[in-house]
CSV table of C-alpha atoms in Angstrom, one decimal:
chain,number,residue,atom,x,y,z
A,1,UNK,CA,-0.2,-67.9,-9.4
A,2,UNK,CA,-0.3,-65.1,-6.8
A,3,UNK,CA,-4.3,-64.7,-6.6
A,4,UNK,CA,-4.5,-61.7,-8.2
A,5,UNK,CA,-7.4,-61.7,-11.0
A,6,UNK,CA,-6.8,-61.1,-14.6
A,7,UNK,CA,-9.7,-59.2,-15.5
A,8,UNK,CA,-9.3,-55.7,-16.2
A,9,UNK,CA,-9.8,-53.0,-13.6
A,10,UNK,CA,-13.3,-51.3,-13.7
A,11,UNK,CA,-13.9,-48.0,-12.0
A,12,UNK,CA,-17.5,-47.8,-10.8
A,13,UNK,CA,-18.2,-44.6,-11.3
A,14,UNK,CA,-17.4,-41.5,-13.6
A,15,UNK,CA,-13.7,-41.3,-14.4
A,16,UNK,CA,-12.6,-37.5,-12.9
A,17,UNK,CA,-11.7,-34.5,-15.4
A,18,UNK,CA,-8.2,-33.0,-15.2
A,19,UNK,CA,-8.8,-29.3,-13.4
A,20,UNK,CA,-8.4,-26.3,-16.2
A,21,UNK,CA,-4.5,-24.7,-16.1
A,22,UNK,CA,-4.2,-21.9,-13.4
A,23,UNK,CA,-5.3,-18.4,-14.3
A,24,UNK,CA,-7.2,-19.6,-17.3
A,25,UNK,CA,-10.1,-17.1,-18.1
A,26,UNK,CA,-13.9,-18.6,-17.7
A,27,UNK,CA,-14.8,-18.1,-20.7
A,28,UNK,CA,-12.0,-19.9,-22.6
A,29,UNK,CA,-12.8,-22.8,-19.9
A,30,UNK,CA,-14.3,-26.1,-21.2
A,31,UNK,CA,-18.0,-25.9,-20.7
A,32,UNK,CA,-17.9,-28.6,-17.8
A,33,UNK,CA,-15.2,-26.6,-16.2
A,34,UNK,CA,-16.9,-23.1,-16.3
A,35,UNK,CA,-18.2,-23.0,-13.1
A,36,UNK,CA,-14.8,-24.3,-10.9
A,37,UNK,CA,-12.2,-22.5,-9.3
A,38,UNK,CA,-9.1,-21.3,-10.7
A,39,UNK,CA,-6.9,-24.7,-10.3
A,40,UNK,CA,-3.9,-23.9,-7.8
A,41,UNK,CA,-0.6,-24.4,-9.7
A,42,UNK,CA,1.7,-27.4,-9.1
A,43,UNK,CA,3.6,-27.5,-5.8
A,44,UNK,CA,6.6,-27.9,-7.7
A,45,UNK,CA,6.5,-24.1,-9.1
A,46,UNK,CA,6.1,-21.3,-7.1
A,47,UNK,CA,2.8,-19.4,-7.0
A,48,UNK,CA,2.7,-16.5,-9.4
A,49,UNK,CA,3.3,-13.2,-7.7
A,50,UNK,CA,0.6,-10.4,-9.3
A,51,UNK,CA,2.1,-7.6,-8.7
A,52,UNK,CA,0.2,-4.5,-7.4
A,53,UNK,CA,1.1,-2.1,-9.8
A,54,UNK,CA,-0.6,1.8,-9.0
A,55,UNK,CA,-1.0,4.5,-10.9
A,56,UNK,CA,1.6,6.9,-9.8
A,57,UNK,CA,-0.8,9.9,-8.6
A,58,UNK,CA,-4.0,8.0,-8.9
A,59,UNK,CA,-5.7,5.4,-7.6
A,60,UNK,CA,-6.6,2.5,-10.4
A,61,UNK,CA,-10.2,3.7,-11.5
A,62,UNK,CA,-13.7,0.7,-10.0
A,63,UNK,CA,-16.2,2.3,-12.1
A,64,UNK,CA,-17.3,0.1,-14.5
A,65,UNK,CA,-16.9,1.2,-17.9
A,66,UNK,CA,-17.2,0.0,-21.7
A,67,UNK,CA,-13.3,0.3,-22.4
A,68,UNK,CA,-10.6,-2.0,-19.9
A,69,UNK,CA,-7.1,-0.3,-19.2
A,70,UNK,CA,-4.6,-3.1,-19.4
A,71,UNK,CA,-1.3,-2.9,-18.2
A,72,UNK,CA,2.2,-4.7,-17.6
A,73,UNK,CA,2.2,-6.2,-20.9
A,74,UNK,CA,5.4,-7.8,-22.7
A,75,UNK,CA,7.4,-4.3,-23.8
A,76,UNK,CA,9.1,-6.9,-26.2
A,77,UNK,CA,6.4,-8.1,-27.6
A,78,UNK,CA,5.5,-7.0,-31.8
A,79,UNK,CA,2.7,-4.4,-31.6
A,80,UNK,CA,0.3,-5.7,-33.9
A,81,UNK,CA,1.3,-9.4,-32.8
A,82,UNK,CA,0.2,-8.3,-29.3
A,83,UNK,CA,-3.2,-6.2,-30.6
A,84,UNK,CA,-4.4,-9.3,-32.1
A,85,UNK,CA,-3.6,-11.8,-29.3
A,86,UNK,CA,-5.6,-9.4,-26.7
A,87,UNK,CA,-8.4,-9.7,-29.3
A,88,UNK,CA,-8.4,-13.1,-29.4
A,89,UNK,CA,-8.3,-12.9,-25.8
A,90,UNK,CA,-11.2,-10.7,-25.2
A,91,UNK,CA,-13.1,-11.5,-28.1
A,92,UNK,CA,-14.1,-14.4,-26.0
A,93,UNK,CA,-16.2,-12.8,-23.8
A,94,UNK,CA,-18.2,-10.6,-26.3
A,95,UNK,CA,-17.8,-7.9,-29.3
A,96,UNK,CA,-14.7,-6.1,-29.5
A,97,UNK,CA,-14.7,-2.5,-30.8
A,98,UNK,CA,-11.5,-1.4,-30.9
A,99,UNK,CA,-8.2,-2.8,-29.1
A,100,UNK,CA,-5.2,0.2,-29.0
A,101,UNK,CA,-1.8,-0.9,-28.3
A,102,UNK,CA,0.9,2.1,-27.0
A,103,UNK,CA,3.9,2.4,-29.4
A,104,UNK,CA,5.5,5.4,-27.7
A,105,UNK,CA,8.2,4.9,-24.9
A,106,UNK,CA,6.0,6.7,-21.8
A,107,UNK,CA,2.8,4.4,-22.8
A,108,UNK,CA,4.9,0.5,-23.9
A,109,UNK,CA,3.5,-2.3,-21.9
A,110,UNK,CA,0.0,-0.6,-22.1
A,111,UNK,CA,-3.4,-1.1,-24.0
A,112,UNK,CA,-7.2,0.0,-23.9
A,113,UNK,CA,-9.2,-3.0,-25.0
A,114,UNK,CA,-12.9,-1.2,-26.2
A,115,UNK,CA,-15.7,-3.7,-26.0
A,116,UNK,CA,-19.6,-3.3,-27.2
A,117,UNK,CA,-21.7,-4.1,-24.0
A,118,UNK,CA,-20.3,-2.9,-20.6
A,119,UNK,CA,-21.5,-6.4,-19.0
A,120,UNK,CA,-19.0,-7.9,-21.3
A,121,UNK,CA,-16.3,-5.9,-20.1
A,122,UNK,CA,-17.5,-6.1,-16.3
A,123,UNK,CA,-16.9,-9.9,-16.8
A,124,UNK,CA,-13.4,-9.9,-18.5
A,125,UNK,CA,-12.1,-7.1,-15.7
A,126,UNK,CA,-13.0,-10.1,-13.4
A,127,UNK,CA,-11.4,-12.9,-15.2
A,128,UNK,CA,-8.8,-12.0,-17.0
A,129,UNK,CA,-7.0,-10.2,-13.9
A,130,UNK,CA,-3.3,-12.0,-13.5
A,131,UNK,CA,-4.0,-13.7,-16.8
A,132,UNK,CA,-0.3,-15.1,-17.9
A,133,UNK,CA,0.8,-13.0,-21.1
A,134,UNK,CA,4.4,-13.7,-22.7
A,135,UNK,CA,5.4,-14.5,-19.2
A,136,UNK,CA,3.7,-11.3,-17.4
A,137,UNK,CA,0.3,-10.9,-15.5
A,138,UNK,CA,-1.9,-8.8,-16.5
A,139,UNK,CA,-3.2,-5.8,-14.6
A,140,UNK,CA,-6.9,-4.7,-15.6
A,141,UNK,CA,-8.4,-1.5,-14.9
A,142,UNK,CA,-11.5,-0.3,-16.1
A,143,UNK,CA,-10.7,3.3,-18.3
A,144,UNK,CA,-11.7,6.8,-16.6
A,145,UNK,CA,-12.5,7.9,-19.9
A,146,UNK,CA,-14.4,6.7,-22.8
A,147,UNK,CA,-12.8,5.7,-25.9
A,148,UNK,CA,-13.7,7.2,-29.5
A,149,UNK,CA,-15.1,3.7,-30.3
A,150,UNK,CA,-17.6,4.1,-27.5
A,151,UNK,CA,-18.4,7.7,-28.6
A,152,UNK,CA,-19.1,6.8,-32.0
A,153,UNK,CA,-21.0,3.6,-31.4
A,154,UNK,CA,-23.2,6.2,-29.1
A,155,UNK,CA,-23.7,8.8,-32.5
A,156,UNK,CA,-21.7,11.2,-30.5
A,157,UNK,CA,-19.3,14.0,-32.2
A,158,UNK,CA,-16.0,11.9,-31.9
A,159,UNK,CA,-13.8,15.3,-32.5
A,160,UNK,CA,-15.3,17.9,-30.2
A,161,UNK,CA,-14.6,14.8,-27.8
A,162,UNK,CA,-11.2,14.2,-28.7
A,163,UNK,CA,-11.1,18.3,-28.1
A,164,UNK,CA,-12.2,18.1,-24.8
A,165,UNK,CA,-10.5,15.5,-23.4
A,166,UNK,CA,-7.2,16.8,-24.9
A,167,UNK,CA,-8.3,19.6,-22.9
A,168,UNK,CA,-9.1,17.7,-20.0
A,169,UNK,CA,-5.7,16.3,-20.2
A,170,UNK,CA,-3.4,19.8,-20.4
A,171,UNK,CA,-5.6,20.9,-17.1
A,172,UNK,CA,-4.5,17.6,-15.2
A,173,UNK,CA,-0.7,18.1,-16.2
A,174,UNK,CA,-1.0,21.7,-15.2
A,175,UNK,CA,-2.2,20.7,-11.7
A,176,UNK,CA,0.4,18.6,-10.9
A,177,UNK,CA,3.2,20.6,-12.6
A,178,UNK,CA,1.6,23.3,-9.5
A,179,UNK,CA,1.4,20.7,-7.1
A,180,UNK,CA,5.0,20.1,-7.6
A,181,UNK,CA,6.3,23.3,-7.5
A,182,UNK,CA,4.4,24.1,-4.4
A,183,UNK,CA,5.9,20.7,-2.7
A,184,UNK,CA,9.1,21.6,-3.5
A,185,UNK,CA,8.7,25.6,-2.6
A,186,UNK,CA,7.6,23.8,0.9
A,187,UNK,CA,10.6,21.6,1.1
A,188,UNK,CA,12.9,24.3,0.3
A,189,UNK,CA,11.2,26.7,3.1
A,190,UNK,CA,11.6,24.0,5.8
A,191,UNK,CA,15.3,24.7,8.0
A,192,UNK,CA,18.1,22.0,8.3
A,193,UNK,CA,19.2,21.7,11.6
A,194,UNK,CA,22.6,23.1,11.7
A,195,UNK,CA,25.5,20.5,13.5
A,196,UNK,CA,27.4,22.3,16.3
A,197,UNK,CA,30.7,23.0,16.2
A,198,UNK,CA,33.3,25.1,18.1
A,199,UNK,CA,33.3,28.1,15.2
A,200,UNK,CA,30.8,30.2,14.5
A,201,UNK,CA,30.1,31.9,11.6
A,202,UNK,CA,28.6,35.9,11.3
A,203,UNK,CA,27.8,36.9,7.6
A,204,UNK,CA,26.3,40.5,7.2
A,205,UNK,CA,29.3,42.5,8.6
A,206,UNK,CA,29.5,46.1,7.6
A,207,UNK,CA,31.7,46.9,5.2
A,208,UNK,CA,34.2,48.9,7.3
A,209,UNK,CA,34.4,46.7,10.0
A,210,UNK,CA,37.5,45.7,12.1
A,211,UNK,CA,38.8,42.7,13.1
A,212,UNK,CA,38.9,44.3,16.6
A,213,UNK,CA,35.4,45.5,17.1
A,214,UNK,CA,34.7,41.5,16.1
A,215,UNK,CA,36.8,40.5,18.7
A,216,UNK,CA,35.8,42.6,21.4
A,217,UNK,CA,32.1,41.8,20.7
A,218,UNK,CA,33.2,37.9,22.1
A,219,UNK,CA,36.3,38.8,24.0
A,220,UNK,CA,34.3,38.2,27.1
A,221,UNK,CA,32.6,35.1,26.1
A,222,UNK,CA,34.1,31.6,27.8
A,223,UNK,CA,36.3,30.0,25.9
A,224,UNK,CA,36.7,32.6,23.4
A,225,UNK,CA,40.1,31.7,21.1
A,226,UNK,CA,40.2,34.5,17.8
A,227,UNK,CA,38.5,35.7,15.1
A,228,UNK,CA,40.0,34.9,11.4
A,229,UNK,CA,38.5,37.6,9.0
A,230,UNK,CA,38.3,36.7,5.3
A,231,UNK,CA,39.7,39.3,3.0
A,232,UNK,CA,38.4,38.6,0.2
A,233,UNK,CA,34.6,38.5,1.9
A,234,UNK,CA,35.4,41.0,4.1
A,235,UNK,CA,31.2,41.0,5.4
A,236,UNK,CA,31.8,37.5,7.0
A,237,UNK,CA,34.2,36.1,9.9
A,238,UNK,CA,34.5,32.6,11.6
A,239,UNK,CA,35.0,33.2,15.5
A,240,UNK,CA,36.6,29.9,17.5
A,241,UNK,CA,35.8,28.8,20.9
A,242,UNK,CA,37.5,26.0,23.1
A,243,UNK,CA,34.6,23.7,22.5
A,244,UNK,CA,31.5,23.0,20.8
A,245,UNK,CA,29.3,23.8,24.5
A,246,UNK,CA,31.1,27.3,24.6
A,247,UNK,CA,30.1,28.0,21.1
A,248,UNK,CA,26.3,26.9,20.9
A,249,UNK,CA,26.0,28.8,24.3
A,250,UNK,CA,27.5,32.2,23.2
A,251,UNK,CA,24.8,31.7,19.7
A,252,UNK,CA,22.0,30.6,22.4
A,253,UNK,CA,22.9,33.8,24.4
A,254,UNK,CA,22.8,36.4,21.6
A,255,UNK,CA,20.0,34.7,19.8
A,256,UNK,CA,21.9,33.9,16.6
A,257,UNK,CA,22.4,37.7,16.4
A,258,UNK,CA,25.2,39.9,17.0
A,259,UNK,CA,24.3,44.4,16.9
A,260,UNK,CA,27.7,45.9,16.1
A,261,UNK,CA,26.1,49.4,15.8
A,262,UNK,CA,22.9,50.7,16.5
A,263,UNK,CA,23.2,52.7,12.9
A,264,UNK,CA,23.4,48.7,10.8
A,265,UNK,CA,21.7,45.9,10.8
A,266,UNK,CA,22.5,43.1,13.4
A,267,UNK,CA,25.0,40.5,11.9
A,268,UNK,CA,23.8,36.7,11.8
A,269,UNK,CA,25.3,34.0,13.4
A,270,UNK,CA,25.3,30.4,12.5
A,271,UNK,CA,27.8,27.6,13.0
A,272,UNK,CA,30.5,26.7,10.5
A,273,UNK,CA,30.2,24.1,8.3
A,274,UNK,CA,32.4,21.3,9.1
């Protein structure tokens, strides 16, 4: 009645294939969808932030090696549930030799996958880099060392290895236990600036001093008010000017130095703490 045909729509060519999910691996791909793009995600959800996570003192390691360094993984998730679902992960792009999940508190969230053929693992680095994990990307290095899989899978002495490398490992610690003291030994060595203020403060009096001699070491100083003597330190004094100007010109003058007697050593002078 309205012109329209009955017959069944016929689409003349090849119907199109849904695009893979987004961050799929290529090797768990459908073999016509191998060689696409990873398929942006729906504009309804927001794109998936990776984030760049760095090795605290090092940079994350390029060469390419037999073992991957994996980190950022679900610290919730069961330890031997998680070792087998990154075999079955990996698995797919060749032989798997060993896959270590960290128990300990300093190492959760990490993992060394070990795999037979160094092209294998070049491949998975590549793929599997911001692969969605129990809701968490994962971060894929390749290992700076090789794993005792490897070294046993080469007819290599697995123990003097372990030996060395535990070796290896106290040296690295040591160096940056030195590298930290000698940052903070430089920190420490480096002045504050002091904040003027209208008192100054001289610490190294002689023991026998007088409040007198003190006072008529600044008595012709502008703005000079009085000197208040501690007691119970009697080898320190505060000295009070009119204003700040007066006081940081009467420590410019004498150099942050004041020579009581030729026979002691010259008191310092600094400015009180407010």
């Amino acid at each position: 009645a309205d012109g329209r045909s009955s017959a069944p729509f016929r689409h003349s060519g090849p119907m199109p294939l849904p695009p893979p999910p987004p961050f799929m691996p290529m090797a768990m791909r459908p073999p016509h969808l191998r060689g696409m793009p990873y398929a942006p995600q729906p504009p309804s959800q927001p794109p998936a932030n990776i984030p760049r996570i760095r090795h605290p003192n090092r940079p994350p390691c390029t060469t390419p090696s037999k073992t991957l360094y994996l980190r950022n993984l679900s610290e919730k998730a069961n330890p031997k549930l998680l070792a087998s679902t990154l075999r079955a992960l990996f698995e797919t792009y060749g032989t798997i030799l060993d896959v270590r999940v960290r128990r300990s508190i300093r190492m959760r969230g990490q993992a060394f996958v070990v795999f037979g053929e160094q092209e294998d693992a070049i491949r998975a680095h590549s793929e599997v880099q911001g692969f969605m994990l129990y809701g968490k990307p994962l971060f894929v290095e390749f290992s700076r060392t090789a794993s005792d899989a490897t070294i046993a899978q080469q007819g290599e002495d697995v123990e003097s290895y372990k030996l060395h490398r535990i070796e290896a490992r106290d040296q690295r610690e040591q160096e940056n236990k030195d590298r930290a003291a000698q940052a903070s030994a430089a920190l420490a060595a480096i002045p504050y600036p002091e904040i003027p203020n209208k008192i100054l403060f001289l610490q190294g009096l002689p023991a026998d001093v007088a409040v007198s001699e003190i006072e008529q070491a600044f008595a012709g100083r502008p703005g000079f008010v009085e000197v208040r003597w501690v007691s119970v330190k009697p080898d320190v004094a505060f000295v009070e000017f009119d204003a700040e100007m007066q006081a940081s010109a009467t420590k410019a003058a004498l150099a942050s130095q004041l020579a009581l007697r030729e026979d002691v050593a010259p008191v310092s002078i600094s400015f009180a703490k407010r």
